[in-house]
CSV table of C-alpha atoms in Angstrom, one decimal:
chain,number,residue,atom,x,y,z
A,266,UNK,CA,115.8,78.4,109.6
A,267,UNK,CA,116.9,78.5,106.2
A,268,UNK,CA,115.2,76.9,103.4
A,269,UNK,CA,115.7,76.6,99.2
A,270,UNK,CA,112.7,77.1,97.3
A,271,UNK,CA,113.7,73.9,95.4
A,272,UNK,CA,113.0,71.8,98.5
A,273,UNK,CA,110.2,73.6,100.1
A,274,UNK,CA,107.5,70.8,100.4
A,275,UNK,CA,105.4,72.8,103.5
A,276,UNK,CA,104.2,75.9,104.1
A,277,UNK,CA,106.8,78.2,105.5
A,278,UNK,CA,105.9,79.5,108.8
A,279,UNK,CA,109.3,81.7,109.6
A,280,UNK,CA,112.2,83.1,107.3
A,281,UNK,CA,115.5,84.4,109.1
A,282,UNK,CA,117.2,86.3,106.8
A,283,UNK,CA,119.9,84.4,105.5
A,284,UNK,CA,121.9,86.1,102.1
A,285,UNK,CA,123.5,82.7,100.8
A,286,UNK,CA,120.2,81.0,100.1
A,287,UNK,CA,117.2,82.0,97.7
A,288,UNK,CA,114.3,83.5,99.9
A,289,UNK,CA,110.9,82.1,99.8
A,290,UNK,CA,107.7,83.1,98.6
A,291,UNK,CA,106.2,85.1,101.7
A,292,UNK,CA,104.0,88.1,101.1
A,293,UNK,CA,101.5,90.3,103.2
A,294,UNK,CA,98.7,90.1,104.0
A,295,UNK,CA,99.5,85.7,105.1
A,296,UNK,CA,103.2,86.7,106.1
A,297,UNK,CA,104.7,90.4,108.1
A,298,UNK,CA,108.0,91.0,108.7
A,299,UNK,CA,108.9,91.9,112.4
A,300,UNK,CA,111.8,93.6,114.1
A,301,UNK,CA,114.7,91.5,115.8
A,302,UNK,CA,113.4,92.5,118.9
A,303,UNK,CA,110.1,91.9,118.6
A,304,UNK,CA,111.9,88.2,117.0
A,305,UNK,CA,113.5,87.5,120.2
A,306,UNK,CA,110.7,88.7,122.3
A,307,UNK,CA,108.2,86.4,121.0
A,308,UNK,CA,110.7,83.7,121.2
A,309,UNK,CA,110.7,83.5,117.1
A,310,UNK,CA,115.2,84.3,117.8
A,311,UNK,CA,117.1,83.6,120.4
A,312,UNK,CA,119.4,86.6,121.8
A,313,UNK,CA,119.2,88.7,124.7
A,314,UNK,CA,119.0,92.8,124.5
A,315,UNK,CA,121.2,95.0,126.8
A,316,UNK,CA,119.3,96.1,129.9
A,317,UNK,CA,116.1,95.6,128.3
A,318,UNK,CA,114.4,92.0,128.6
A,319,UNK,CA,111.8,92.8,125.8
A,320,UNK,CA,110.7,95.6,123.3
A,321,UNK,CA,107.1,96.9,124.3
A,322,UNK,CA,106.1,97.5,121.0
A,323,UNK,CA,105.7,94.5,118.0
A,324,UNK,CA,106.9,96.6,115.0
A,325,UNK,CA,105.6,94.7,112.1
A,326,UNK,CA,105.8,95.7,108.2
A,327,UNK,CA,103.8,94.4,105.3
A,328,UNK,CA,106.2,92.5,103.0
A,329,UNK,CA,106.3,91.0,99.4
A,330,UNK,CA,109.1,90.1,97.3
A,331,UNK,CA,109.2,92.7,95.1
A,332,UNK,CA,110.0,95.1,97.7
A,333,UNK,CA,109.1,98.8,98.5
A,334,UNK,CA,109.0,100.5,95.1
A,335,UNK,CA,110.4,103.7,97.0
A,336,UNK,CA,113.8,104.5,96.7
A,337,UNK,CA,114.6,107.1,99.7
A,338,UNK,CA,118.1,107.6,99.6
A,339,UNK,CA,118.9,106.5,103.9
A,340,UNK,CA,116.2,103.7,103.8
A,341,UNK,CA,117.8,100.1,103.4
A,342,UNK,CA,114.8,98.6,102.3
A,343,UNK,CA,114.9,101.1,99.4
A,344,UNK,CA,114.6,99.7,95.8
A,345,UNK,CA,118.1,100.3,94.4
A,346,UNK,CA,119.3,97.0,96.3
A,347,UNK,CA,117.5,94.8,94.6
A,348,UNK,CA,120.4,94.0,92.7
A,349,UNK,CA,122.4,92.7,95.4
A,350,UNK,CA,120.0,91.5,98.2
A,351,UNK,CA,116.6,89.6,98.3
A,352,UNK,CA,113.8,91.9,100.1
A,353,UNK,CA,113.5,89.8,102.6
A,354,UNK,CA,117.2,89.9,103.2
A,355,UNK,CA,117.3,93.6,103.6
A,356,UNK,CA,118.5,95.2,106.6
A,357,UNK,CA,116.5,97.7,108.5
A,358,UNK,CA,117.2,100.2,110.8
A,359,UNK,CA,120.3,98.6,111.7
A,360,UNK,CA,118.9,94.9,111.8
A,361,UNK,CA,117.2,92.5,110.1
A,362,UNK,CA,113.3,92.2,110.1
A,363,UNK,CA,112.8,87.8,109.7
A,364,UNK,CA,109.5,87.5,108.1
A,365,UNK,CA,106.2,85.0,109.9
A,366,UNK,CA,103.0,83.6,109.5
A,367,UNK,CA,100.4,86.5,110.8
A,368,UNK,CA,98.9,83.5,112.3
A,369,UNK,CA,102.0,82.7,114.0
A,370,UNK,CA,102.1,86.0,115.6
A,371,UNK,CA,98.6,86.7,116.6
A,372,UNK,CA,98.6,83.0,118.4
A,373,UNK,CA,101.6,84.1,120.4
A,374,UNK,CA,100.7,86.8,121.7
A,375,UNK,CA,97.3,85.0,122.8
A,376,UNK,CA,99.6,82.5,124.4
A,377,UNK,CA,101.5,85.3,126.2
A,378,UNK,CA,105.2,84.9,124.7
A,379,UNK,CA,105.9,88.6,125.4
A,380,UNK,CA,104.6,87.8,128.9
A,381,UNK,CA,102.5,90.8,128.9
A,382,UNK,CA,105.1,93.5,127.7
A,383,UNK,CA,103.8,94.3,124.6
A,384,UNK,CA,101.8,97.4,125.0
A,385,UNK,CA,101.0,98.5,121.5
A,386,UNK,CA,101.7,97.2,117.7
A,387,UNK,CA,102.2,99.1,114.8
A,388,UNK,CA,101.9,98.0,111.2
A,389,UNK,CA,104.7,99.5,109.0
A,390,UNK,CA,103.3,100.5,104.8
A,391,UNK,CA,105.6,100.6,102.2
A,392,UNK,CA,105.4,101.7,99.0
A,393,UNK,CA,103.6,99.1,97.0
A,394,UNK,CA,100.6,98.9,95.1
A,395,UNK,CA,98.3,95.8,97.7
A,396,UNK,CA,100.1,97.6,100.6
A,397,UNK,CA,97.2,99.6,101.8
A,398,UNK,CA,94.5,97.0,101.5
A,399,UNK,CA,96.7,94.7,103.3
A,400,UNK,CA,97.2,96.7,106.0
A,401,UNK,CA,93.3,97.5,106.5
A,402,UNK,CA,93.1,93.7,106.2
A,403,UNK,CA,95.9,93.1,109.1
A,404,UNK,CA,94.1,95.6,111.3
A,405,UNK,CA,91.1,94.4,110.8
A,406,UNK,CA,92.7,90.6,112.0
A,407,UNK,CA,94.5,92.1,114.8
A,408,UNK,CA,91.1,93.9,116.5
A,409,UNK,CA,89.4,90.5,116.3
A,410,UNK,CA,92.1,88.5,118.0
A,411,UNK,CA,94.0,91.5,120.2
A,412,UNK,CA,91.8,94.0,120.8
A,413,UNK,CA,93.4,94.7,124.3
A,414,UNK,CA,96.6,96.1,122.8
A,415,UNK,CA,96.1,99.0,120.9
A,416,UNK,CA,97.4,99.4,117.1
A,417,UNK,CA,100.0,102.4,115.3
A,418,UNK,CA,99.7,102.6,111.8
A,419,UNK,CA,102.8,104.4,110.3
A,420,UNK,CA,101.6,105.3,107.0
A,421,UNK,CA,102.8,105.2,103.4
A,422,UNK,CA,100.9,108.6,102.2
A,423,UNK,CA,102.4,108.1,98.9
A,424,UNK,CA,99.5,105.9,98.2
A,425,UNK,CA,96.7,107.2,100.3
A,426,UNK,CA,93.2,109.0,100.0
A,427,UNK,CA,91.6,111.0,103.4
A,428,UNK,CA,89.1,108.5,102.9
A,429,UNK,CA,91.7,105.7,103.9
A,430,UNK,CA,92.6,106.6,107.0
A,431,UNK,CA,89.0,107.3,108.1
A,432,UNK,CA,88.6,103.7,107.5
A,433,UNK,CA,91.8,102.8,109.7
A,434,UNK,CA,90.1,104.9,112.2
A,435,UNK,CA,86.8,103.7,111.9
A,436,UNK,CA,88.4,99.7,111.8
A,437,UNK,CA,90.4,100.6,115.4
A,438,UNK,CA,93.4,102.1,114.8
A,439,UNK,CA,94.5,104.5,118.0
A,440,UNK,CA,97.3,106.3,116.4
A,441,UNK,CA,98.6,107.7,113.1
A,442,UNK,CA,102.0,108.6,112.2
A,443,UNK,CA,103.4,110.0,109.0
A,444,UNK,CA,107.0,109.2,108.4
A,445,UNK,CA,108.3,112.7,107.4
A,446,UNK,CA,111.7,111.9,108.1
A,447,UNK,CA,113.4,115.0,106.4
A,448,UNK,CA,112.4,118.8,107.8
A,449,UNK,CA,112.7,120.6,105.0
A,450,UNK,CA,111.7,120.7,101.7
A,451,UNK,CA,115.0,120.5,100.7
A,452,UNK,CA,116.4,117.6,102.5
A,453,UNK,CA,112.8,116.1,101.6
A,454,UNK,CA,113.7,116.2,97.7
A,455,UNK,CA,117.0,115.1,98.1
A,456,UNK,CA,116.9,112.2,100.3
A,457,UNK,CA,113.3,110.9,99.1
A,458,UNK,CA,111.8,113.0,96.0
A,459,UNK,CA,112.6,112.9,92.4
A,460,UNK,CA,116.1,113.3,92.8
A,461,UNK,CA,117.0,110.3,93.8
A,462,UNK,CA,113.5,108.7,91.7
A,463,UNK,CA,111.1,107.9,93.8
A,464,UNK,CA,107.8,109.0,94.4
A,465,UNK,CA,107.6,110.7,97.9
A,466,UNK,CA,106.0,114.3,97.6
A,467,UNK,CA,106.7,117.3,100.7
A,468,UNK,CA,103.2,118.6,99.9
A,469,UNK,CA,101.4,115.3,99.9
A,470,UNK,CA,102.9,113.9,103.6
A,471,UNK,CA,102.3,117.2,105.4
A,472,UNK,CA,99.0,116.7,103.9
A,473,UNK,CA,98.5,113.1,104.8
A,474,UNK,CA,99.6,114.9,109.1
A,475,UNK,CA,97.2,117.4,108.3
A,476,UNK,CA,94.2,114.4,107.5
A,477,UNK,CA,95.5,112.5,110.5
A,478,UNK,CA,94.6,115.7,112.8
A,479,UNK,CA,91.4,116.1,111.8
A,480,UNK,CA,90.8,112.7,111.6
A,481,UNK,CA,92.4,110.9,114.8
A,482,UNK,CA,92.4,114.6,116.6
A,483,UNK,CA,94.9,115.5,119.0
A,484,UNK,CA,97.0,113.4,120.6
A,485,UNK,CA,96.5,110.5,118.1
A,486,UNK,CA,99.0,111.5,115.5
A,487,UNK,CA,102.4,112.0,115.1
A,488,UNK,CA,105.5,112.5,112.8
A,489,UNK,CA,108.9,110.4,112.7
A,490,UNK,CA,111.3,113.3,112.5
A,491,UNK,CA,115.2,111.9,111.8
A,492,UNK,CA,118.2,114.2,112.9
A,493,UNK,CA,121.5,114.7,110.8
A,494,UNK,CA,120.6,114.5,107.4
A,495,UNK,CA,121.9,117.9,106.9
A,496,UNK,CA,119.1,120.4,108.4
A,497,UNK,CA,120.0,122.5,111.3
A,498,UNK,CA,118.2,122.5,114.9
A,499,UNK,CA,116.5,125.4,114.5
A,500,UNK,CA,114.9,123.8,111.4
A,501,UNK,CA,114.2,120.8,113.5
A,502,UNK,CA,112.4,122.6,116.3
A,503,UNK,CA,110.8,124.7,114.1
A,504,UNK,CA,108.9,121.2,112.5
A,505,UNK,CA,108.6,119.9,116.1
A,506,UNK,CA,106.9,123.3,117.0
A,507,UNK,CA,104.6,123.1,113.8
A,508,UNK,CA,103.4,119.7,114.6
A,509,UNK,CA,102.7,120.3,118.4
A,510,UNK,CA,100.2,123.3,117.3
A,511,UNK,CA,98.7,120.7,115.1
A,512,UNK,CA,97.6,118.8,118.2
A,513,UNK,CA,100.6,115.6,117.0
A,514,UNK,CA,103.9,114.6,119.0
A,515,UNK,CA,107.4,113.9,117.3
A,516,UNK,CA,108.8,110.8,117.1
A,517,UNK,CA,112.4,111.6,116.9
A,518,UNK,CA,115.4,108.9,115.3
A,519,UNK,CA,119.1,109.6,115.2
A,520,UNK,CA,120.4,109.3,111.8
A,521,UNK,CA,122.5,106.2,111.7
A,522,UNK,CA,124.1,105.0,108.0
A,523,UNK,CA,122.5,102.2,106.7
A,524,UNK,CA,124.7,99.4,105.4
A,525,UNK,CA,123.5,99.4,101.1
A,526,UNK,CA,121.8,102.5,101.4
A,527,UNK,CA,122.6,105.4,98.9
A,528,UNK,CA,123.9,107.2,102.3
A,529,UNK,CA,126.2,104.7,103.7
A,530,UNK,CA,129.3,107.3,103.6
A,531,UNK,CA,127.1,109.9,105.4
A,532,UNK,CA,128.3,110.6,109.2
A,533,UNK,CA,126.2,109.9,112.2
A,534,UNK,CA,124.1,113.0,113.5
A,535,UNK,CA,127.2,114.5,116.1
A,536,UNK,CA,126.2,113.6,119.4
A,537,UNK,CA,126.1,117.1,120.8
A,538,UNK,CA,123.5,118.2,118.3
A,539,UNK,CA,121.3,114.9,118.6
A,540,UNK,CA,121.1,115.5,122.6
A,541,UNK,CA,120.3,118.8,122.2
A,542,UNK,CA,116.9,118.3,119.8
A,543,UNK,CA,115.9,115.1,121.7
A,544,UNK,CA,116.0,117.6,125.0
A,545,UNK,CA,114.5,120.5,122.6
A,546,UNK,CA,111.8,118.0,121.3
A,547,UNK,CA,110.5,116.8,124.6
A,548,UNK,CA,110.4,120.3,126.2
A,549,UNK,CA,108.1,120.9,123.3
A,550,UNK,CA,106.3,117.9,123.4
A,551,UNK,CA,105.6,117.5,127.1
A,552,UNK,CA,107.1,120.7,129.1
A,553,UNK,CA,105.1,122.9,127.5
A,554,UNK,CA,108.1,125.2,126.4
A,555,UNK,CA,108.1,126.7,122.6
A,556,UNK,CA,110.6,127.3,120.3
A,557,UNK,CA,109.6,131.3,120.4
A,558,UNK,CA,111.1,131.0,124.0
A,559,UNK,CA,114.7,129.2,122.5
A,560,UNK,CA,117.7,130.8,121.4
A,561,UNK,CA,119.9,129.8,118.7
A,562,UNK,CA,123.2,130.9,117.4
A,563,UNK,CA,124.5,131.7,113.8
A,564,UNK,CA,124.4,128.0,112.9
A,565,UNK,CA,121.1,127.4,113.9
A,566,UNK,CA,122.4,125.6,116.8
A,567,UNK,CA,120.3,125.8,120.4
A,568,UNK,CA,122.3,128.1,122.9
A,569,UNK,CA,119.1,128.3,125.0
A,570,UNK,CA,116.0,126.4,126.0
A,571,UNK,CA,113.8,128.6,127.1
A,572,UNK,CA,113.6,127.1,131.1
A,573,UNK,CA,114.9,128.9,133.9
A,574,UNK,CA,117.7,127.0,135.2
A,575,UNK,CA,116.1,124.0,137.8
A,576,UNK,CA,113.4,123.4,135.3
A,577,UNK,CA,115.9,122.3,132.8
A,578,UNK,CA,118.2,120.6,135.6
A,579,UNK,CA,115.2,118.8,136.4
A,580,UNK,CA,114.4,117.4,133.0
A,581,UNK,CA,117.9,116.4,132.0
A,582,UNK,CA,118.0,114.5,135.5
A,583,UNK,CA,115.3,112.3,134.7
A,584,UNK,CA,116.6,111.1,131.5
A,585,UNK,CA,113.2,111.0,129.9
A,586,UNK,CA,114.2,113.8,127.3
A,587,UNK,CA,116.6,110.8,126.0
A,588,UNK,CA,114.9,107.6,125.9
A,589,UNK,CA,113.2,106.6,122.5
A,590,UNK,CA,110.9,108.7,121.2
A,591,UNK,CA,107.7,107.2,119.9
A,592,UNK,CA,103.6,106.1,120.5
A,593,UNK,CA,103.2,105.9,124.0
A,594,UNK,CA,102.6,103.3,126.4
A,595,UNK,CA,100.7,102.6,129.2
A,596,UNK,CA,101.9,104.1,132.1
A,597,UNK,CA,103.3,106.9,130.8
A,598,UNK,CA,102.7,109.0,128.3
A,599,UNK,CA,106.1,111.0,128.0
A,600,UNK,CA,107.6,107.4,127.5
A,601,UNK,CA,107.2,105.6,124.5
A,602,UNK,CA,105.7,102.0,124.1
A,603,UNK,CA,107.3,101.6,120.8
A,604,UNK,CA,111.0,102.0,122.7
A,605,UNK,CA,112.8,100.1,119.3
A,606,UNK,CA,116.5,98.5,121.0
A,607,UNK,CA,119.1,99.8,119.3
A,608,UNK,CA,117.4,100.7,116.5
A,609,UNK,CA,119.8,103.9,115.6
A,610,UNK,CA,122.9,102.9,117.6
A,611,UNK,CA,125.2,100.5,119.1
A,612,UNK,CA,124.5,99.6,122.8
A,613,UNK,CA,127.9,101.0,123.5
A,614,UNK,CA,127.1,104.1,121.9
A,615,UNK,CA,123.3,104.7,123.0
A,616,UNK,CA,121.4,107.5,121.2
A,617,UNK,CA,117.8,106.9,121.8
A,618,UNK,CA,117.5,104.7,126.0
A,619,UNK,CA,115.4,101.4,125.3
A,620,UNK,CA,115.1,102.0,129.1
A,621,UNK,CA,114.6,104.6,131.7
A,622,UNK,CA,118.0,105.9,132.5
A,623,UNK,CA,120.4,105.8,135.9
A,624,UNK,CA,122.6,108.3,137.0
A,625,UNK,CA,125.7,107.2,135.1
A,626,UNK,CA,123.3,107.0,131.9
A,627,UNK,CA,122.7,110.8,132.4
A,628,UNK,CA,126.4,111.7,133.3
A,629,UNK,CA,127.1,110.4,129.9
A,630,UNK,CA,124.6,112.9,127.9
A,631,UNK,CA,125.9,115.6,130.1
A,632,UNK,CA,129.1,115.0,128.8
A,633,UNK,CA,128.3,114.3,125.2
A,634,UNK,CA,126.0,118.0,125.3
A,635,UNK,CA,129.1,119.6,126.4
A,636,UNK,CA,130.8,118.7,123.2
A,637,UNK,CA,132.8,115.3,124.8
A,638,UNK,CA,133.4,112.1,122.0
A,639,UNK,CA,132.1,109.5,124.5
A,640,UNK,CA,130.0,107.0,124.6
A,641,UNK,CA,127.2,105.5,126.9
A,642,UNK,CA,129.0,102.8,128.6
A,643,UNK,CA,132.5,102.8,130.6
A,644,UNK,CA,134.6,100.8,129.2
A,645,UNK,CA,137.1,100.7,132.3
A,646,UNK,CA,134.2,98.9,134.1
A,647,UNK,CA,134.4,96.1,131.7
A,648,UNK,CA,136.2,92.6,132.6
């Protein structure tokens, strides 16, 4: 749907981003932002997904016109586009996010448009002064109406006090998660501190993780960690390490280059390196392995896991290691509920699985750990 804000004579119930018309006046907490997925899951878009029906998450993000006032140099919400596109325009993590009536979502889900897939939500902050109320005002909504599926909050801790997330807590949110991003200081300052003027501080997120593990305890917290913006995977394991001591898990993204971000120009995380710290992060995370056991090489590069050799076998095999990293679901808690289609790659190119992966699926990993340029999907095969 598109609409001018000349002619808007009704409430507006659904926005699709569309960059040749002026975008209405939708803002948090009456109006969220979803992903595409969750879009075409609730029957909001029409599309299909590649061998996934459905995303089992609903990723939604508090929205207002005037945008995140952060300016993080990958992000392409960030505040430098407001020159050339509307907020609500803005892509995100490779899509766009259409914005709704909180309403609108809420009664769908009661009337079953996922059909039952969705196993968790998460609300999304930004960086904006009514972002944290609105959010305590969303969950507070979403426990009334939904208390069956349990809520993620990934935080803006930017903004926050400790004394905010014991209210999340207390209100009924299950998990917390800190969007670190960057793994070192470094990358940290140059990708989302004062050099590139925003507000984001290294000292105050790993504070923020360190709240959430008192306060949500283990197993209720986590970190988005996201690979290729220049640290090596020694640095990356070493973060994945420090977090899984803490009690958290590691919610791992492939860097991808946002279209209008300030790092449009900067490559995709090579795909050998990307496969070997999703595989180093779940052995971490879930095979009880420890970066003290891994070897690395002169370039901080993983040369050994720290298995014996059917251990590892076994792992790759399965696929898991590979799939998207996030909260987890129901069934499973080595597989994430928050599984995000294609949010850091093409489907001909897969980086994080949306899905459990077959034999083919993990023939192609094999080949991209051994240093091969290929991608997930045979293009011979193809009519």
């Amino acid at each position: 749907m598109s609409a001018s804000a000349e002619n808007l004579t009704v409430p507006v119930n659904f926005y699709r981003p569309d960059y040749h018309v002026k975008t209405p006046e939708m803002r948090s907490p009456a109006y969220v932002q979803l992903s595409t997925a969750a879009a075409i899951t609730l029957g909001l878009v029409p599309g299909s997904m590649h061998r996934t029906s459905c995303t089992h998450c609903l990723n939604l993000l508090v929205t207002y016109p005037e945008g995140c006032r952060a300016n993080c140099s990958y992000c392409g919400l960030a505040r430098h586009r407001e020159e050339s596109r509307d907020y609500a325009d803005r892509n995100f993590i490779r899509v766009d996010w259409p914005t709704v009536s909180y309403d609108d979502v809420i009664q769908r889900v009661l009337g079953n448009a996922d059909k039952g897939q969705f196993e968790r939500m998460c609300i999304s902050m930004i960086t904006h002064p009514n972002s944290d109320y609105d959010t305590l005002v969303l969950l507070r909504k979403w426990m009334q109406a939904v208390p069956h599926i349990p809520v993620s909050i990934l935080s803006n801790p930017t903004t926050m006090k400790y004394e905010d997330l014991v209210t999340l807590r207390d209100e009924g949110a299950d998990i917390f998660t800190v969007a670190l991003d960057a793994v070192t200081p470094e990358i940290f300052e140059r990708t989302r501190g004062k050099s590139v003027d925003s507000p984001h501080r290294w000292d105050k997120y790993w504070q923020a993780i360190e709240w959430a593990a008192e306060i949500f305890g283990p197993e209720k917290f986590g970190a988005h960690l996201i690979a290729g913006m220049g640290e090596t995977e020694q640095e990356m394991m070493a973060v994945c390490q420090k977090m899984r001591d803490m009690g958290g898990h590691n919610h791992m993204f492939a860097f991808f280059p946002e279209q209008g971000s300030l790092m449009e120009d900067w490559p995709p995380v090579p795909k050998d390196q990307w496969r070997r710290v999703q595989l180093g992060r779940f052995i971490i995370d879930y095979a009880g392995g420890r970066i003290d056991d891994m070897r690395f090489n002169e370039q901080g590069q993983i040369i050994d896991f720290g298995l014996d050799a059917d251990e590892l076998e076994a792992l790759i095999a399965s696929g898991k290691p590979f799939q998207t990293s996030g909260c987890p679901g129901k069934s499973d808690e080595e597989v994430s509920a928050c599984n995000r289609p294609y949010g850091d790659s093409s489907p001909t190119d897969i980086r994080s699985f949306p899905f459990a992966l077959n034999a083919e699926d993990v023939g192609f990993v094999r080949r991209q750990m051994g240093g091969e340029d290929v991608g997930t999907i045979d293009h011979d095969q193809i009519d």
